[in-house]
Amino acid sequence: GAPLVPAFHQSLFSDSSKNLAVINIGGIANVTLLPGSGSVTGFDTGPGNGLMDAWCQRHWQLAYDENGSKASLGQVDSQLLERLLSNPWLQLPPPKSTGRDVFHLEWLDYQLQGLALSPETVLRTLNAFTAHTIATAVLANGSRIDETYVCGGGVHNTLLMKCLQELLPCTVKSTESVGVDPDYVEAMAFAWLAKQCLDGKPGNLVEVTGAAGPRILGAIYQA
């Protein structure tokens, strides 16, 4: 059934005059492609903040890398980045979904074998890994994108946002630029899904999940 948010993204952000991409960067990153006309698509792109957060916790006992400040002290290691980008899941066509069962610290440790890198350089490379997988997914699976909106915790990582802007040939900005707090988009999506259920309206997009047809999601149990 995942991802669940593209139908909400369509209702909130779609614009018939533009081709838009909405990127949610949580532990895992996902994208919704909203063409001015045509079918909406949505899928996971790979790691969001999850690997970076776990690495920060291991080395500095920090929950996350505020503004990308720790990563900024390192350099992108091309050999490590190439190894990370060779993960077979990344080559699968959408629709697709992933999680921490695929991208986790043990997997990262395996990729680091034989490399002597500082923690800061590993973190900088993880930042680039997230940016590259998101940008590649947007460019490979969408038509020309006019604007990209970003929400989720990753929007606060200044370095990550800078990397995304460098990789994408369109404006990359927070959903705050269109009046939507980036920290609450996902919560808003599930409130919207609940309202769809209460109103007896479908909450899925067939093009995204491959369902046989529109479906009312969830169930209401009276107290």
CSV table of C-alpha atoms in Angstrom, one decimal:
chain,number,residue,atom,x,y,z
A,1,GLY,CA,0.0,0.0,0.0
A,2,ALA,CA,2.9,2.4,0.5
A,3,PRO,CA,3.5,5.2,-0.2
A,4,LEU,CA,0.4,6.7,1.2
A,5,VAL,CA,1.1,10.4,0.9
A,6,PRO,CA,1.0,11.1,-2.9
A,7,ALA,CA,-2.8,11.4,-3.0
A,8,PHE,CA,-2.6,14.1,-0.3
A,9,HIS,CA,0.3,15.8,-2.1
A,10,GLN,CA,-1.8,15.9,-5.2
A,11,SER,CA,-4.7,17.5,-3.4
A,12,LEU,CA,-2.5,20.1,-1.7
A,13,PHE,CA,0.2,21.0,-4.2
A,14,SER,CA,-0.9,20.1,-7.7
A,15,ASP,CA,-0.9,23.0,-10.3
A,16,SER,CA,-2.1,22.5,-13.8
A,17,SER,CA,0.4,25.1,-15.1
A,18,LYS,CA,3.5,23.4,-13.6
A,19,ASN,CA,5.3,20.0,-13.3
A,20,LEU,CA,6.1,19.7,-9.6
A,21,ALA,CA,8.1,17.3,-7.4
A,22,VAL,CA,7.4,17.0,-3.7
A,23,ILE,CA,10.2,15.3,-1.7
A,24,ASN,CA,9.7,14.1,1.8
A,25,ILE,CA,13.0,13.5,3.6
A,26,GLY,CA,12.4,11.5,6.7
A,27,GLY,CA,14.4,8.4,7.7
A,28,ILE,CA,13.7,7.2,4.2
A,29,ALA,CA,13.1,9.7,1.4
A,30,ASN,CA,10.2,9.5,-1.0
A,31,VAL,CA,9.1,11.6,-4.0
A,32,THR,CA,5.7,12.5,-5.5
A,33,LEU,CA,5.8,13.7,-9.1
A,34,LEU,CA,2.9,16.0,-10.0
A,35,PRO,CA,2.7,16.7,-13.7
A,36,GLY,CA,0.6,19.6,-14.8
A,37,SER,CA,-1.5,17.0,-16.7
A,38,GLY,CA,-1.3,13.2,-16.6
A,39,SER,CA,-0.8,10.6,-13.9
A,40,VAL,CA,0.7,11.2,-10.5
A,41,THR,CA,3.6,8.9,-9.5
A,42,GLY,CA,5.2,8.4,-6.1
A,43,PHE,CA,7.8,6.1,-4.6
A,44,ASP,CA,10.7,5.8,-2.2
A,45,THR,CA,14.0,7.0,-3.5
A,46,GLY,CA,16.3,5.5,-0.8
A,47,PRO,CA,17.8,6.7,2.5
A,48,GLY,CA,16.8,10.1,3.8
A,49,ASN,CA,18.1,11.1,7.2
A,50,GLY,CA,18.3,7.5,8.6
A,51,LEU,CA,21.9,6.6,7.8
A,52,MET,CA,23.2,10.1,8.7
A,53,ASP,CA,21.3,10.1,12.0
A,54,ALA,CA,22.5,6.7,13.0
A,55,TRP,CA,26.1,7.7,12.1
A,56,CYS,CA,25.8,10.8,14.2
A,57,GLN,CA,24.5,8.9,17.1
A,58,ARG,CA,27.3,6.3,16.9
A,59,HIS,CA,30.2,8.8,16.7
A,60,TRP,CA,29.0,12.0,18.5
A,61,GLN,CA,25.9,10.8,20.5
A,62,LEU,CA,23.9,13.4,18.5
A,63,ALA,CA,20.4,12.7,17.2
A,64,TYR,CA,21.1,14.4,13.9
A,65,ASP,CA,23.6,16.6,12.1
A,66,GLU,CA,22.3,20.1,12.6
A,67,ASN,CA,22.5,22.1,9.4
A,68,GLY,CA,24.9,19.5,8.0
A,69,SER,CA,27.6,21.1,10.2
A,70,LYS,CA,29.5,17.9,11.0
A,71,ALA,CA,29.3,16.7,7.4
A,72,SER,CA,30.7,20.1,6.2
A,73,LEU,CA,33.9,19.2,7.9
A,74,GLY,CA,34.5,16.2,5.7
A,75,GLN,CA,34.8,15.6,2.0
A,76,VAL,CA,32.8,13.4,-0.4
A,77,ASP,CA,34.7,10.2,-0.9
A,78,SER,CA,34.1,9.1,-4.5
A,79,GLN,CA,34.9,5.4,-3.8
A,80,LEU,CA,32.5,5.1,-0.9
A,81,LEU,CA,29.8,7.0,-2.8
A,82,GLU,CA,30.2,4.6,-5.8
A,83,ARG,CA,29.8,1.6,-3.5
A,84,LEU,CA,26.7,3.1,-1.9
A,85,LEU,CA,25.1,3.9,-5.2
A,86,SER,CA,25.6,0.4,-6.5
A,87,ASN,CA,23.0,-1.0,-4.1
A,88,PRO,CA,20.7,-3.2,-6.3
A,89,TRP,CA,17.5,-1.7,-4.8
A,90,LEU,CA,18.3,1.6,-6.3
A,91,GLN,CA,18.3,0.1,-9.8
A,92,LEU,CA,14.7,-1.2,-9.4
A,93,PRO,CA,12.0,0.6,-11.4
A,94,PRO,CA,9.2,2.3,-9.5
A,95,PRO,CA,6.8,1.8,-7.9
A,96,LYS,CA,8.9,0.7,-5.0
A,97,SER,CA,9.4,1.1,-1.3
A,98,THR,CA,12.2,0.5,1.1
A,99,GLY,CA,13.2,0.9,4.8
A,100,ARG,CA,15.9,0.5,7.4
A,101,ASP,CA,15.9,-3.3,6.8
A,102,VAL,CA,17.8,-2.4,3.6
A,103,PHE,CA,19.8,0.7,4.5
A,104,HIS,CA,21.2,0.4,8.0
A,105,LEU,CA,24.6,0.8,9.8
A,106,GLU,CA,25.6,-2.9,9.3
A,107,TRP,CA,25.1,-2.4,5.5
A,108,LEU,CA,27.2,0.8,5.7
A,109,ASP,CA,30.0,-0.9,7.7
A,110,TYR,CA,30.2,-3.5,4.9
A,111,GLN,CA,30.6,-0.8,2.3
A,112,LEU,CA,33.4,0.8,4.4
A,113,GLN,CA,35.6,-2.3,4.4
A,114,GLY,CA,39.1,-1.4,3.3
A,115,LEU,CA,38.5,2.4,3.5
A,116,ALA,CA,40.2,4.6,6.1
A,117,LEU,CA,37.9,7.6,6.3
A,118,SER,CA,37.2,10.1,9.0
A,119,PRO,CA,33.7,10.1,10.6
A,120,GLU,CA,33.1,13.5,9.1
A,121,THR,CA,34.0,12.3,5.6
A,122,VAL,CA,31.7,9.3,5.9
A,123,LEU,CA,28.9,11.6,7.0
A,124,ARG,CA,29.6,14.0,4.1
A,125,THR,CA,29.4,11.1,1.7
A,126,LEU,CA,26.2,9.9,3.2
A,127,ASN,CA,24.8,13.4,2.7
A,128,ALA,CA,25.8,13.2,-0.9
A,129,PHE,CA,24.3,9.7,-1.2
A,130,THR,CA,20.9,10.9,-0.1
A,131,ALA,CA,21.0,13.9,-2.4
A,132,HIS,CA,22.1,11.8,-5.4
A,133,THR,CA,19.5,9.1,-5.0
A,134,ILE,CA,16.7,11.7,-4.6
A,135,ALA,CA,17.9,13.7,-7.6
A,136,THR,CA,18.4,10.6,-9.8
A,137,ALA,CA,14.9,9.4,-9.0
A,138,VAL,CA,13.4,12.8,-9.9
A,139,LEU,CA,15.3,13.2,-13.1
A,140,ALA,CA,14.9,9.6,-14.3
A,141,ASN,CA,11.2,9.2,-13.7
A,142,GLY,CA,9.6,12.6,-14.3
A,143,SER,CA,9.1,14.9,-17.2
A,144,ARG,CA,10.7,18.3,-17.0
A,145,ILE,CA,10.3,19.5,-13.4
A,146,ASP,CA,9.6,23.2,-12.9
A,147,GLU,CA,9.7,23.4,-9.1
A,148,THR,CA,10.6,21.0,-6.2
A,149,TYR,CA,9.1,21.3,-2.8
A,150,VAL,CA,10.9,19.6,0.2
A,151,CYS,CA,9.3,18.6,3.5
A,152,GLY,CA,10.3,16.4,6.4
A,153,GLY,CA,13.3,16.7,8.8
A,154,GLY,CA,15.8,16.8,5.9
A,155,VAL,CA,14.6,20.2,4.8
A,156,HIS,CA,16.5,21.6,7.9
A,157,ASN,CA,19.8,20.2,6.7
A,158,THR,CA,21.3,23.2,4.9
A,159,LEU,CA,24.1,21.2,3.3
A,160,LEU,CA,21.6,18.6,2.0
A,161,MET,CA,19.3,21.2,0.5
A,162,LYS,CA,22.4,22.9,-1.1
A,163,CYS,CA,23.4,19.5,-2.7
A,164,LEU,CA,19.9,18.9,-4.0
A,165,GLN,CA,19.8,22.4,-5.6
A,166,GLU,CA,23.2,21.7,-7.3
A,167,LEU,CA,21.9,18.4,-8.7
A,168,LEU,CA,18.4,19.4,-9.9
A,169,PRO,CA,17.9,21.9,-12.7
A,170,CYS,CA,14.9,23.6,-11.0
A,171,THR,CA,14.2,25.6,-7.9
A,172,VAL,CA,14.4,23.5,-4.8
A,173,LYS,CA,12.6,25.1,-1.8
A,174,SER,CA,10.8,24.2,1.4
A,175,THR,CA,7.0,23.7,1.4
A,176,GLU,CA,7.0,26.7,3.7
A,177,SER,CA,7.4,28.8,0.6
A,178,VAL,CA,3.8,27.9,-0.3
A,179,GLY,CA,2.5,28.2,3.2
A,180,VAL,CA,2.8,24.6,4.4
A,181,ASP,CA,5.0,23.9,7.4
A,182,PRO,CA,7.5,21.2,6.3
A,183,ASP,CA,7.5,19.5,9.7
A,184,TYR,CA,3.7,18.8,9.6
A,185,VAL,CA,3.1,17.7,6.0
A,186,GLU,CA,3.1,14.0,6.9
A,187,ALA,CA,0.8,14.5,9.9
A,188,MET,CA,-1.5,16.6,7.7
A,189,ALA,CA,-1.5,13.8,5.2
A,190,PHE,CA,-2.8,11.2,7.7
A,191,ALA,CA,-5.5,13.7,8.9
A,192,TRP,CA,-6.5,14.1,5.3
A,193,LEU,CA,-6.7,10.3,4.9
A,194,ALA,CA,-8.8,10.0,8.0
A,195,LYS,CA,-11.2,12.6,6.6
A,196,GLN,CA,-11.4,10.8,3.3
A,197,CYS,CA,-12.4,7.6,5.1
A,198,LEU,CA,-15.0,9.5,7.2
A,199,ASP,CA,-16.4,11.0,4.0
A,200,GLY,CA,-16.4,7.6,2.2
A,201,LYS,CA,-13.9,8.8,-0.4
A,202,PRO,CA,-10.8,6.9,-1.7
A,203,GLY,CA,-7.4,7.8,-0.3
A,204,ASN,CA,-5.2,5.9,-2.8
A,205,LEU,CA,-3.9,6.5,-6.2
A,206,VAL,CA,-4.0,3.5,-8.5
A,207,GLU,CA,-1.0,4.7,-10.5
A,208,VAL,CA,1.1,4.9,-7.3
A,209,THR,CA,0.3,1.6,-5.5
A,210,GLY,CA,-0.9,-0.6,-8.3
A,211,ALA,CA,-4.2,-1.3,-6.6
A,212,ALA,CA,-7.0,-2.7,-8.7
A,213,GLY,CA,-9.0,0.5,-8.2
A,214,PRO,CA,-9.8,3.4,-5.9
A,215,ARG,CA,-10.2,2.3,-2.3
A,216,ILE,CA,-11.5,3.8,0.9
A,217,LEU,CA,-8.5,3.3,3.3
A,218,GLY,CA,-8.9,2.5,7.0
A,219,ALA,CA,-12.0,1.7,9.0
A,220,ILE,CA,-14.1,3.6,11.6
A,221,TYR,CA,-15.1,1.9,14.8
A,222,GLN,CA,-17.6,3.6,17.0
A,223,ALA,CA,-16.7,3.8,20.7
